[in-house]
CSV table of C-alpha atoms in Angstrom, one decimal:
chain,number,residue,atom,x,y,z
A,1,MET,CA,12.0,28.4,18.1
A,2,ALA,CA,11.3,30.4,14.9
A,3,ILE,CA,8.0,29.9,13.3
A,4,GLU,CA,6.8,31.4,10.0
A,5,LEU,CA,3.3,32.7,10.4
A,6,LEU,CA,1.0,33.2,7.4
A,7,TYR,CA,-2.1,35.4,7.7
A,8,PHE,CA,-5.1,35.5,5.4
A,9,ALA,CA,-8.2,37.6,4.6
A,10,ARG,CA,-9.6,39.6,7.5
A,11,ILE,CA,-6.8,38.5,9.9
A,12,ARG,CA,-4.1,39.5,7.3
A,13,GLU,CA,-5.7,42.9,6.9
A,14,ALA,CA,-6.1,43.6,10.6
A,15,ILE,CA,-2.5,42.7,11.3
A,16,GLY,CA,-1.3,44.6,8.2
A,17,ARG,CA,1.0,41.9,6.8
A,18,SER,CA,0.6,38.5,5.2
A,19,ALA,CA,3.6,36.8,6.8
A,20,GLU,CA,6.1,37.2,9.6
A,21,THR,CA,8.6,35.1,11.5
A,22,VAL,CA,8.1,34.9,15.3
A,23,SER,CA,9.9,33.2,18.2
A,24,PRO,CA,7.3,32.5,20.9
A,25,PRO,CA,8.5,31.4,24.3
A,26,ALA,CA,8.6,27.6,25.0
A,27,GLU,CA,5.4,27.7,27.1
A,28,VAL,CA,3.4,28.7,24.0
A,29,ALA,CA,2.8,25.1,22.9
A,30,THR,CA,-0.4,25.0,21.0
A,31,VAL,CA,-2.2,27.0,18.3
A,32,ALA,CA,-4.6,28.5,20.8
A,33,ALA,CA,-1.6,29.6,23.0
A,34,LEU,CA,0.1,31.1,19.9
A,35,VAL,CA,-3.0,33.1,19.1
A,36,ASP,CA,-3.3,34.3,22.7
A,37,TRP,CA,0.4,35.3,22.7
A,38,LEU,CA,-0.1,37.2,19.4
A,39,ALA,CA,-3.3,38.9,20.6
A,40,ALA,CA,-1.5,40.1,23.7
A,41,ARG,CA,0.6,42.3,21.4
A,42,GLY,CA,-2.5,44.5,21.1
A,43,GLY,CA,-3.3,46.8,18.2
A,44,GLY,CA,-4.1,45.0,14.9
A,45,TYR,CA,-3.2,41.6,16.6
A,46,ALA,CA,-5.8,42.1,19.3
A,47,GLU,CA,-8.3,43.1,16.6
A,48,ALA,CA,-7.5,40.2,14.4
A,49,PHE,CA,-8.0,37.6,17.1
A,50,ALA,CA,-10.7,39.4,19.1
A,51,ASP,CA,-13.2,36.7,18.4
A,52,ARG,CA,-11.3,33.4,18.9
A,53,SER,CA,-14.3,31.4,17.5
A,54,ARG,CA,-13.6,33.0,14.2
A,55,VAL,CA,-9.9,31.9,14.0
A,56,ARG,CA,-8.8,28.8,12.1
A,57,ALA,CA,-5.3,27.4,11.6
A,58,ALA,CA,-3.4,25.1,9.3
A,59,ILE,CA,0.0,23.4,9.8
A,60,GLY,CA,1.6,21.7,7.0
A,61,ASP,CA,-1.0,20.7,4.4
A,62,GLY,CA,-4.0,20.4,6.7
A,63,PHE,CA,-6.3,22.3,9.0
A,64,VAL,CA,-5.7,21.8,12.7
A,65,ALA,CA,-7.7,22.3,15.9
A,66,PRO,CA,-6.8,25.0,18.5
A,67,ASP,CA,-5.2,22.4,20.8
A,68,ALA,CA,-2.8,21.2,18.1
A,69,PRO,CA,0.8,21.4,19.2
A,70,ILE,CA,3.0,23.8,17.3
A,71,ALA,CA,6.3,22.1,18.3
A,72,GLY,CA,8.2,21.3,15.2
A,73,ALA,CA,6.0,23.3,12.9
A,74,ARG,CA,7.9,25.5,10.6
A,75,GLU,CA,4.9,27.3,9.3
A,76,VAL,CA,1.5,28.1,10.9
A,77,ALA,CA,-1.3,29.7,8.9
A,78,LEU,CA,-4.0,31.7,10.8
A,79,PHE,CA,-7.2,32.7,9.0
A,80,PRO,CA,-11.0,33.2,9.4
A,81,PRO,CA,-13.4,30.4,8.6
A,82,VAL,CA,-13.2,29.8,4.8
A,83,THR,CA,-15.8,31.2,2.5
A,84,GLY,CA,-15.0,29.8,-1.0
A,85,GLY,CA,-17.2,27.8,-3.3
B,1,MET,CA,-12.9,1.7,-9.0
B,2,ASN,CA,-10.0,4.1,-9.7
B,3,ALA,CA,-11.3,7.6,-10.1
B,4,THR,CA,-9.5,10.1,-12.4
B,5,ILE,CA,-9.0,13.2,-10.2
B,6,LEU,CA,-8.6,16.6,-11.7
B,7,VAL,CA,-8.0,19.6,-9.4
B,8,ARG,CA,-7.2,23.1,-10.6
B,9,VAL,CA,-6.8,26.5,-8.8
B,10,GLN,CA,-6.6,29.3,-11.3
B,11,THR,CA,-7.4,32.9,-12.0
B,12,ALA,CA,-8.7,32.1,-15.5
B,13,ASP,CA,-12.2,31.0,-16.4
B,14,PHE,CA,-12.9,27.4,-17.2
B,15,ASP,CA,-14.9,25.7,-19.9
B,16,VAL,CA,-17.7,23.8,-18.3
B,17,GLY,CA,-18.7,21.9,-21.5
B,18,ALA,CA,-15.1,20.8,-22.1
B,19,GLU,CA,-14.7,19.6,-18.4
B,20,LEU,CA,-17.9,17.7,-18.5
B,21,GLU,CA,-17.0,16.1,-21.8
B,22,ARG,CA,-13.8,14.9,-20.3
B,23,LEU,CA,-15.9,13.2,-17.5
B,24,GLU,CA,-18.4,11.8,-20.0
B,25,ALA,CA,-15.5,10.2,-21.9
B,26,LEU,CA,-14.7,8.0,-18.9
B,27,GLY,CA,-17.5,5.8,-19.9
B,28,GLY,CA,-19.6,5.8,-16.7
B,29,GLY,CA,-22.8,6.9,-18.3
B,30,ALA,CA,-23.7,9.5,-15.5
B,31,VAL,CA,-22.1,12.9,-15.1
B,32,ALA,CA,-23.3,15.5,-12.6
B,33,SER,CA,-22.0,19.0,-12.0
B,34,PHE,CA,-22.3,22.1,-9.9
B,35,THR,CA,-21.2,25.5,-11.1
B,36,GLY,CA,-21.0,28.5,-8.8
B,37,VAL,CA,-21.4,31.9,-10.3
B,38,VAL,CA,-20.9,35.4,-8.8
B,39,ARG,CA,-24.3,36.7,-8.0
B,40,GLY,CA,-24.9,40.4,-8.4
B,41,GLY,CA,-27.3,42.7,-6.6
B,42,ASP,CA,-27.0,45.1,-3.6
B,43,GLY,CA,-24.5,47.1,-5.6
B,44,LEU,CA,-21.9,44.4,-5.7
B,45,GLU,CA,-19.2,45.3,-8.2
B,46,ALA,CA,-16.8,42.5,-7.7
B,47,LEU,CA,-15.7,39.6,-5.5
B,48,GLU,CA,-12.1,39.2,-4.6
B,49,LEU,CA,-11.1,35.6,-3.8
B,50,GLU,CA,-8.0,35.2,-1.7
B,51,HIS,CA,-6.6,31.7,-1.1
B,52,HIS,CA,-3.7,29.9,0.6
B,53,PRO,CA,-1.6,28.9,-2.3
B,54,ALA,CA,0.5,26.3,-0.6
B,55,LEU,CA,-2.5,24.6,0.9
B,56,THR,CA,-5.4,25.0,-1.6
B,57,GLU,CA,-4.5,22.3,-4.1
B,58,ALA,CA,-3.7,19.7,-1.4
B,59,MET,CA,-7.0,20.4,0.4
B,60,MET,CA,-9.0,20.2,-2.9
B,61,THR,CA,-7.3,17.0,-3.9
B,62,ARG,CA,-8.0,15.5,-0.5
B,63,ILE,CA,-11.7,16.5,-0.8
B,64,ALA,CA,-11.9,14.9,-4.3
B,65,GLN,CA,-10.2,11.7,-3.0
B,66,GLU,CA,-12.7,11.6,-0.1
B,67,ALA,CA,-15.5,11.7,-2.7
B,68,ALA,CA,-13.9,8.9,-4.7
B,69,ALA,CA,-13.5,6.9,-1.5
B,70,ARG,CA,-17.2,7.3,-0.5
B,71,TRP,CA,-18.9,6.7,-3.9
B,72,PRO,CA,-18.0,4.4,-6.9
B,73,LEU,CA,-16.8,7.2,-9.2
B,74,LEU,CA,-14.8,7.1,-12.4
B,75,GLY,CA,-13.9,10.8,-12.3
B,76,VAL,CA,-13.9,13.8,-10.0
B,77,THR,CA,-13.2,17.4,-11.1
B,78,ALA,CA,-12.9,20.4,-8.9
B,79,ILE,CA,-11.9,23.8,-10.2
B,80,HIS,CA,-11.8,26.9,-8.2
B,81,ARG,CA,-10.9,30.4,-9.3
B,82,HIS,CA,-9.2,33.1,-7.2
B,83,GLY,CA,-8.5,36.8,-7.8
B,84,ARG,CA,-11.1,39.4,-8.9
B,85,LEU,CA,-14.4,38.2,-10.3
B,86,VAL,CA,-17.4,40.3,-11.3
B,87,PRO,CA,-21.1,39.2,-11.2
B,88,GLY,CA,-21.9,36.6,-13.8
B,89,GLN,CA,-18.5,35.1,-13.8
B,90,ARG,CA,-18.0,31.5,-12.8
B,91,ILE,CA,-16.2,30.8,-9.4
B,92,VAL,CA,-16.2,27.1,-8.9
B,93,LEU,CA,-16.9,23.8,-10.7
B,94,ALA,CA,-17.5,20.5,-8.9
B,95,ALA,CA,-18.4,17.5,-11.0
B,96,ALA,CA,-18.3,13.7,-10.9
B,97,ALA,CA,-18.7,10.8,-13.3
B,98,ALA,CA,-20.1,7.4,-12.2
B,99,PRO,CA,-21.8,4.3,-13.5
B,100,HIS,CA,-24.9,5.4,-11.6
B,101,ARG,CA,-26.7,8.7,-11.4
B,102,ALA,CA,-27.1,8.7,-7.6
B,103,ALA,CA,-23.4,8.4,-7.0
B,104,ALA,CA,-22.6,11.2,-9.5
B,105,LEU,CA,-25.2,13.5,-8.0
B,106,GLU,CA,-24.4,12.8,-4.3
B,107,ALA,CA,-20.7,13.1,-4.9
B,108,THR,CA,-21.2,16.4,-6.6
B,109,SER,CA,-23.3,17.7,-3.7
B,110,PHE,CA,-20.6,16.4,-1.3
B,111,LEU,CA,-17.8,18.1,-3.2
B,112,ILE,CA,-19.4,21.5,-3.2
B,113,ASP,CA,-20.4,21.3,0.5
B,114,TRP,CA,-16.8,20.4,1.5
B,115,LEU,CA,-15.2,22.9,-0.9
B,116,LYS,CA,-17.2,25.6,0.8
B,117,THR,CA,-16.1,24.7,4.2
B,118,ARG,CA,-12.7,23.0,3.9
B,119,ALA,CA,-10.9,24.7,0.9
B,120,PRO,CA,-8.8,27.7,2.0
B,121,PHE,CA,-10.6,30.5,0.0
B,122,TRP,CA,-11.9,33.8,1.4
B,123,LYS,CA,-14.3,36.1,-0.4
B,124,LYS,CA,-14.3,39.9,-0.1
B,125,GLU,CA,-17.1,41.9,-1.6
B,126,HIS,CA,-16.4,45.2,-3.3
B,127,PHE,CA,-19.4,47.5,-3.8
B,128,ALA,CA,-20.0,50.2,-6.3
B,129,ASP,CA,-20.0,52.9,-3.5
B,130,GLY,CA,-16.4,52.0,-2.7
B,131,ALA,CA,-17.2,49.9,0.4
B,132,SER,CA,-15.9,46.4,0.9
B,133,ARG,CA,-16.4,43.6,3.4
B,134,TRP,CA,-15.2,40.1,4.0
B,135,VAL,CA,-18.0,37.5,3.5
B,136,GLU,CA,-18.7,35.8,6.8
B,137,ALA,CA,-18.8,32.0,6.9
B,138,ARG,CA,-22.4,30.8,7.2
B,139,ALA,CA,-23.6,28.3,9.8
B,140,GLU,CA,-25.8,26.7,7.1
B,141,ASP,CA,-22.7,25.9,5.1
B,142,ASP,CA,-21.2,24.1,8.1
B,143,ALA,CA,-24.5,22.2,8.6
B,144,ALA,CA,-24.5,21.2,4.9
B,145,ALA,CA,-20.9,20.0,5.2
B,146,ALA,CA,-21.6,18.2,8.5
B,147,ARG,CA,-24.4,16.1,6.8
B,148,TRP,CA,-21.6,14.1,5.2
B,149,ASP,CA,-19.9,13.3,8.5
B,150,ALA,CA,-22.8,11.1,9.6
B,151,LYS,CA,-23.6,9.5,6.3
B,152,ARG,CA,-21.4,7.1,4.5
B,153,THR,CA,-22.9,5.3,1.5
C,1,MET,CA,-39.9,32.9,-8.4
C,2,ASN,CA,-40.7,32.5,-12.0
C,3,ALA,CA,-38.6,29.8,-13.6
C,4,THR,CA,-37.6,29.8,-17.2
C,5,ILE,CA,-38.4,26.4,-18.5
C,6,LEU,CA,-36.7,24.9,-21.5
C,7,VAL,CA,-37.8,21.4,-22.7
C,8,ARG,CA,-36.6,19.8,-25.9
C,9,VAL,CA,-37.0,16.3,-27.5
C,10,GLN,CA,-34.7,15.8,-30.4
C,11,THR,CA,-32.6,13.3,-32.3
C,12,ALA,CA,-29.7,15.7,-32.5
C,13,ASP,CA,-27.0,16.0,-29.9
C,14,PHE,CA,-27.0,19.0,-27.5
C,15,ASP,CA,-24.3,21.3,-26.2
C,16,VAL,CA,-24.0,20.9,-22.5
C,17,GLY,CA,-21.8,23.9,-22.0
C,18,ALA,CA,-24.1,26.2,-24.0
C,19,GLU,CA,-27.2,25.0,-22.1
C,20,LEU,CA,-25.5,25.5,-18.7
C,21,GLU,CA,-24.3,28.9,-19.8
C,22,ARG,CA,-27.9,29.9,-20.5
C,23,LEU,CA,-28.9,28.8,-17.0
C,24,GLU,CA,-25.9,30.7,-15.5
C,25,ALA,CA,-27.0,33.8,-17.2
C,26,LEU,CA,-30.3,33.8,-15.2
C,27,GLY,CA,-28.3,35.3,-12.3
C,28,GLY,CA,-29.0,32.7,-9.6
C,29,GLY,CA,-25.4,31.9,-8.8
C,30,ALA,CA,-26.0,28.1,-8.6
C,31,VAL,CA,-26.3,25.8,-11.6
C,32,ALA,CA,-26.5,22.0,-11.3
C,33,SER,CA,-26.7,19.4,-14.1
C,34,PHE,CA,-27.0,15.8,-14.8
C,35,THR,CA,-26.0,14.3,-18.2
C,36,GLY,CA,-26.8,10.7,-19.1
C,37,VAL,CA,-24.5,9.0,-21.7
C,38,VAL,CA,-24.9,5.7,-23.4
C,39,ARG,CA,-22.7,3.2,-21.5
C,40,GLY,CA,-20.9,0.6,-23.6
C,41,GLY,CA,-19.9,-2.9,-22.6
C,42,ASP,CA,-21.5,-6.4,-23.0
C,43,GLY,CA,-21.2,-6.0,-26.8
C,44,LEU,CA,-23.7,-3.2,-26.9
C,45,GLU,CA,-23.6,-1.6,-30.3
C,46,ALA,CA,-26.4,0.9,-30.1
C,47,LEU,CA,-29.4,2.1,-28.1
C,48,GLU,CA,-32.6,2.8,-29.9
C,49,LEU,CA,-34.8,5.3,-28.1
C,50,GLU,CA,-38.5,5.2,-28.9
C,51,HIS,CA,-40.9,7.8,-27.6
C,52,HIS,CA,-44.5,8.9,-27.7
C,53,PRO,CA,-44.3,12.1,-29.8
C,54,ALA,CA,-47.6,13.5,-28.8
C,55,LEU,CA,-47.0,13.1,-25.1
C,56,THR,CA,-43.3,13.5,-24.5
C,57,GLU,CA,-43.0,17.2,-24.5
C,58,ALA,CA,-46.1,17.7,-22.4
C,59,MET,CA,-44.8,15.2,-19.8
C,60,MET,CA,-41.4,16.7,-19.7
C,61,THR,CA,-42.8,20.2,-19.3
C,62,ARG,CA,-45.0,19.0,-16.5
C,63,ILE,CA,-41.9,17.4,-14.7
C,64,ALA,CA,-40.0,20.7,-15.2
C,65,GLN,CA,-42.9,22.7,-13.8
C,66,GLU,CA,-43.2,20.3,-10.8
C,67,ALA,CA,-39.5,20.9,-10.1
C,68,ALA,CA,-40.1,24.7,-10.3
C,69,ALA,CA,-43.1,24.4,-7.9
C,70,ARG,CA,-41.1,22.4,-5.3
C,71,TRP,CA,-37.8,24.5,-5.3
C,72,PRO,CA,-37.1,28.2,-5.7
C,73,LEU,CA,-35.6,27.9,-9.2
C,74,LEU,CA,-34.7,30.5,-11.8
C,75,GLY,CA,-34.5,28.0,-14.6
C,76,VAL,CA,-35.1,24.4,-15.5
C,77,THR,CA,-33.7,22.6,-18.6
C,78,ALA,CA,-34.7,19.1,-19.7
C,79,ILE,CA,-33.4,17.7,-23.0
C,80,HIS,CA,-34.0,14.2,-24.1
C,81,ARG,CA,-32.8,12.5,-27.3
C,82,HIS,CA,-34.6,9.8,-29.3
C,83,GLY,CA,-33.5,7.6,-32.2
C,84,ARG,CA,-30.4,5.6,-32.5
C,85,LEU,CA,-27.5,6.4,-30.1
C,86,VAL,CA,-24.1,4.6,-29.8
C,87,PRO,CA,-22.0,4.2,-26.6
C,88,GLY,CA,-20.5,7.5,-25.6
C,89,GLN,CA,-23.3,9.6,-27.0
C,90,ARG,CA,-25.4,11.8,-24.7
C,91,ILE,CA,-29.0,10.8,-24.1
C,92,VAL,CA,-30.4,13.3,-21.6
C,93,LEU,CA,-29.7,16.5,-19.8
C,94,ALA,CA,-31.4,17.7,-16.7
C,95,ALA,CA,-30.3,21.0,-15.2
C,96,ALA,CA,-31.5,23.7,-12.8
C,97,ALA,CA,-30.5,27.2,-11.8
C,98,ALA,CA,-31.2,28.6,-8.4
C,99,PRO,CA,-30.1,31.2,-5.9
C,100,HIS,CA,-29.0,28.4,-3.6
C,101,ARG,CA,-27.0,25.3,-4.4
C,102,ALA,CA,-29.2,22.8,-2.5
C,103,ALA,CA,-32.2,23.8,-4.6
C,104,ALA,CA,-30.3,23.5,-7.8
C,105,LEU,CA,-28.8,20.1,-6.9
C,106,GLU,CA,-32.0,18.6,-5.4
C,107,ALA,CA,-34.1,19.8,-8.3
C,108,THR,CA,-31.7,18.2,-10.8
C,109,SER,CA,-31.8,15.0,-8.9
C,110,PHE,CA,-35.6,15.1,-8.9
C,111,LEU,CA,-35.7,15.9,-12.6
C,112,ILE,CA,-33.7,12.9,-13.7
C,113,ASP,CA,-35.6,10.6,-11.3
C,114,TRP,CA,-38.9,11.7,-12.7
C,115,LEU,CA,-37.7,11.8,-16.3
C,116,LYS,CA,-36.6,8.1,-15.9
C,117,THR,CA,-40.0,7.0,-14.6
C,118,ARG,CA,-42.6,9.5,-16.1
C,119,ALA,CA,-41.4,10.5,-19.5
C,120,PRO,CA,-42.6,8.2,-22.3
C,121,PHE,CA,-39.3,6.9,-23.6
C,122,TRP,CA,-38.3,3.3,-24.2
C,123,LYS,CA,-34.8,1.9,-24.7
C,124,LYS,CA,-33.9,-1.0,-27.0
C,125,GLU,CA,-30.4,-2.4,-26.9
C,126,HIS,CA,-28.8,-3.7,-30.1
C,127,PHE,CA,-25.8,-5.9,-29.7
C,128,ALA,CA,-22.9,-6.6,-32.0
C,129,ASP,CA,-24.0,-10.2,-32.5
C,130,GLY,CA,-27.3,-9.0,-34.0
C,131,ALA,CA,-29.4,-9.7,-30.9
C,132,SER,CA,-31.6,-6.9,-29.4
C,133,ARG,CA,-33.8,-6.5,-26.4
C,134,TRP,CA,-36.0,-4.0,-24.7
C,135,VAL,CA,-34.5,-2.6,-21.5
C,136,GLU,CA,-36.7,-3.5,-18.5
C,137,ALA,CA,-37.8,-0.8,-16.1
C,138,ARG,CA,-35.9,-1.1,-12.9
C,139,ALA,CA,-37.5,-1.2,-9.5
C,140,GLU,CA,-34.8,1.0,-8.1
C,141,ASP,CA,-35.8,3.7,-10.6
C,142,ASP,CA,-39.3,3.6,-9.2
C,143,ALA,CA,-37.9,3.8,-5.7
C,144,ALA,CA,-35.8,6.7,-6.6
C,145,ALA,CA,-38.7,8.5,-8.1
C,146,ALA,CA,-41.0,7.7,-5.2
C,147,ARG,CA,-38.5,9.4,-2.8
C,148,TRP,CA,-40.0,12.7,-4.1
C,149,ASP,CA,-43.6,11.7,-3.3
C,150,ALA,CA,-43.0,11.9,0.4
C,151,LYS,CA,-40.7,14.9,0.5
C,152,ARG,CA,-41.7,18.4,-0.3
C,153,THR,CA,-39.2,21.1,0.5
D,1,MET,CA,-67.4,3.9,-29.9
D,2,ALA,CA,-64.2,4.2,-32.0
D,3,ILE,CA,-61.0,4.6,-30.2
D,4,GLU,CA,-57.6,5.2,-31.7
D,5,LEU,CA,-55.0,2.9,-30.0
D,6,LEU,CA,-51.3,3.7,-29.9
D,7,TYR,CA,-48.8,1.0,-29.1
D,8,PHE,CA,-45.2,1.5,-28.1
D,9,ALA,CA,-42.0,-0.5,-27.6
D,10,ARG,CA,-42.3,-4.2,-26.7
D,11,ILE,CA,-46.1,-4.0,-26.9
D,12,ARG,CA,-46.0,-2.4,-30.4
D,13,GLU,CA,-43.6,-5.1,-31.6
D,14,ALA,CA,-45.7,-8.0,-30.1
D,15,ILE,CA,-48.9,-6.7,-31.8
D,16,GLY,CA,-47.0,-5.9,-35.0
D,17,ARG,CA,-48.4,-2.4,-35.5
D,18,SER,CA,-48.1,1.0,-33.9
D,19,ALA,CA,-51.7,2.2,-34.1
D,20,GLU,CA,-55.2,1.0,-34.9
D,21,THR,CA,-58.8,2.0,-34.5
D,22,VAL,CA,-61.0,-0.3,-32.4
D,23,SER,CA,-64.6,-0.2,-31.4
D,24,PRO,CA,-65.0,-2.2,-28.1
D,25,PRO,CA,-68.4,-3.0,-26.8
D,26,ALA,CA,-70.0,-0.7,-24.2
D,27,GLU,CA,-69.2,-2.9,-21.2
D,28,VAL,CA,-65.5,-2.3,-21.9
D,29,ALA,CA,-65.4,0.8,-19.7
D,30,THR,CA,-61.9,1.1,-18.3
D,31,VAL,CA,-58.3,0.8,-19.5
D,32,ALA,CA,-58.0,-2.5,-17.7
D,33,ALA,CA,-61.1,-3.8,-19.4
D,34,LEU,CA,-59.8,-2.6,-22.7
D,35,VAL,CA,-56.5,-4.5,-22.2
D,36,ASP,CA,-58.5,-7.6,-21.3
D,37,TRP,CA,-60.6,-7.3,-24.4
D,38,LEU,CA,-57.5,-6.8,-26.6
D,39,ALA,CA,-55.6,-9.7,-25.0
D,40,ALA,CA,-58.6,-12.0,-25.6
D,41,ARG,CA,-57.9,-11.6,-29.3
D,42,GLY,CA,-54.9,-14.0,-28.7
D,43,GLY,CA,-51.7,-14.1,-30.8
D,44,GLY,CA,-49.6,-11.0,-30.5
D,45,TYR,CA,-52.2,-9.3,-28.4
D,46,ALA,CA,-52.1,-12.1,-25.8
D,47,GLU,CA,-48.3,-11.9,-25.8
D,48,ALA,CA,-48.2,-8.1,-25.6
D,49,PHE,CA,-50.5,-8.0,-22.5
D,50,ALA,CA,-49.5,-11.4,-20.9
D,51,ASP,CA,-48.1,-9.6,-17.9
D,52,ARG,CA,-50.6,-6.9,-16.9
D,53,SER,CA,-48.2,-5.5,-14.3
D,54,ARG,CA,-46.0,-4.4,-17.2
D,55,VAL,CA,-48.7,-2.5,-19.1
D,56,ARG,CA,-49.0,1.3,-18.7
D,57,ALA,CA,-51.5,3.6,-20.4
D,58,ALA,CA,-51.9,7.3,-21.3
D,59,ILE,CA,-55.1,9.1,-22.3
D,60,GLY,CA,-54.8,12.7,-23.6
D,61,ASP,CA,-51.6,14.2,-22.3
D,62,GLY,CA,-51.1,12.2,-19.1
D,63,PHE,CA,-50.5,8.7,-17.7
D,64,VAL,CA,-53.7,7.0,-16.3
D,65,ALA,CA,-54.3,4.1,-13.9
D,66,PRO,CA,-55.9,0.8,-15.0
D,67,ASP,CA,-59.2,1.8,-13.6
D,68,ALA,CA,-59.4,5.0,-15.6
D,69,PRO,CA,-62.6,5.2,-17.7
D,70,ILE,CA,-62.1,5.2,-21.4
D,71,ALA,CA,-65.5,6.8,-22.2
D,72,GLY,CA,-64.9,9.9,-24.3
D,73,ALA,CA,-61.3,9.1,-25.0
D,74,ARG,CA,-60.4,9.5,-28.6
D,75,GLU,CA,-56.9,8.1,-28.2
D,76,VAL,CA,-55.5,5.6,-25.7
D,77,ALA,CA,-51.8,4.7,-25.7
D,78,LEU,CA,-50.6,1.4,-24.3
D,79,PHE,CA,-47.0,0.7,-23.5
D,80,PRO,CA,-44.5,-1.0,-21.1
D,81,PRO,CA,-43.1,0.9,-18.1
D,82,VAL,CA,-40.9,3.7,-19.4
D,83,THR,CA,-37.1,3.3,-19.5
D,84,GLY,CA,-35.8,6.7,-20.7
D,85,GLY,CA,-33.3,9.0,-19.0
């Protein structure tokens, strides 16, 4: 299953790119599992996701919780807590 | 009450007077606003505002709609800039028009609290000495936003 | 924190954008405002605002100073018109600049609540059919103003 | 003791003038007593002050309570509850 990932802010910088397409194995079923799977790549990925409490995600047009399923998602955005306003 | 919702995400500055005049013209009698401006100091040279283009407008519209669902409003305006901004430049405008001042003021407060915690923007600070750092989300912003979870008026 | 206080009582209109820009320029990063506009309907042709010339500015200044004593503000602006105003025209502007949004928003709310109950203005409504009547003070305005008696932040 | 009185809004209209100088007797010592003394004149005065709960006063540059002394006041303003904003 190919998923388009979007990275923003500190996470984008640590990983060194703003988007990529990945194909995680079937057992990677939730956002949290996707983050674990990415972090396991080490390097910038491990750094980007070192503190899981500072990772947020969006699927479609809304924020989602870590236990949100990624099945069927074409695009998942991963980013730090927002700091606009 | 059907609120006129105006949401904009842009790099350009906005005209606060013109935006508020648009809200005044809705006939409610009460218009409240909040304007956020880049604060200088500590050698800050510029703020860089990154956002999630595909998501930002939808999230801001949803926040504006939520305000209109909670208070009897005639209009809601939310404008947020992105890109590079220097101290003194405006970042964000949240404003509401209503028949009653409490609704306009509370909705404005709600809008800016939620924009700060639910709109996909990230600030990076660039300093005069060349250093830069991402602004960390503040627990007090989450607390301010959470006030509105409990309270429905 | 020493707040820049600006109080004006006038028949002329005021420029909300220019007033808020003045507050933005104080460097606090957060500017909130409330604008009151004459609401039409029920055949209202005009409002006539009477005031107590010798007292008005002193009372408004005291209200602005009280806001600056209660919240860490960089600036407070209170402008109130008198004379004849027609629906759609601005009556009053209350605004505050602060380093934090909560202070700016709460101070603005306080300013308009106290202006409504402690500044010596009286509204008379003139209707299209020639009738006129003095607006009665509303208990809910007193209640809104009294909120601030209990609460000091 | 001569006191300058100022009337505003509904009270001004009922009395038919915006200012006058009065010399109440010495036993008229408070704002409330002054209002009673004026109301006793009847006519527009009685009408202006018919509902004492809707009369407010200012001496110098501040609002005062009904029991405020008027001794020494050069000017007393009498008016309905304010309705600005």
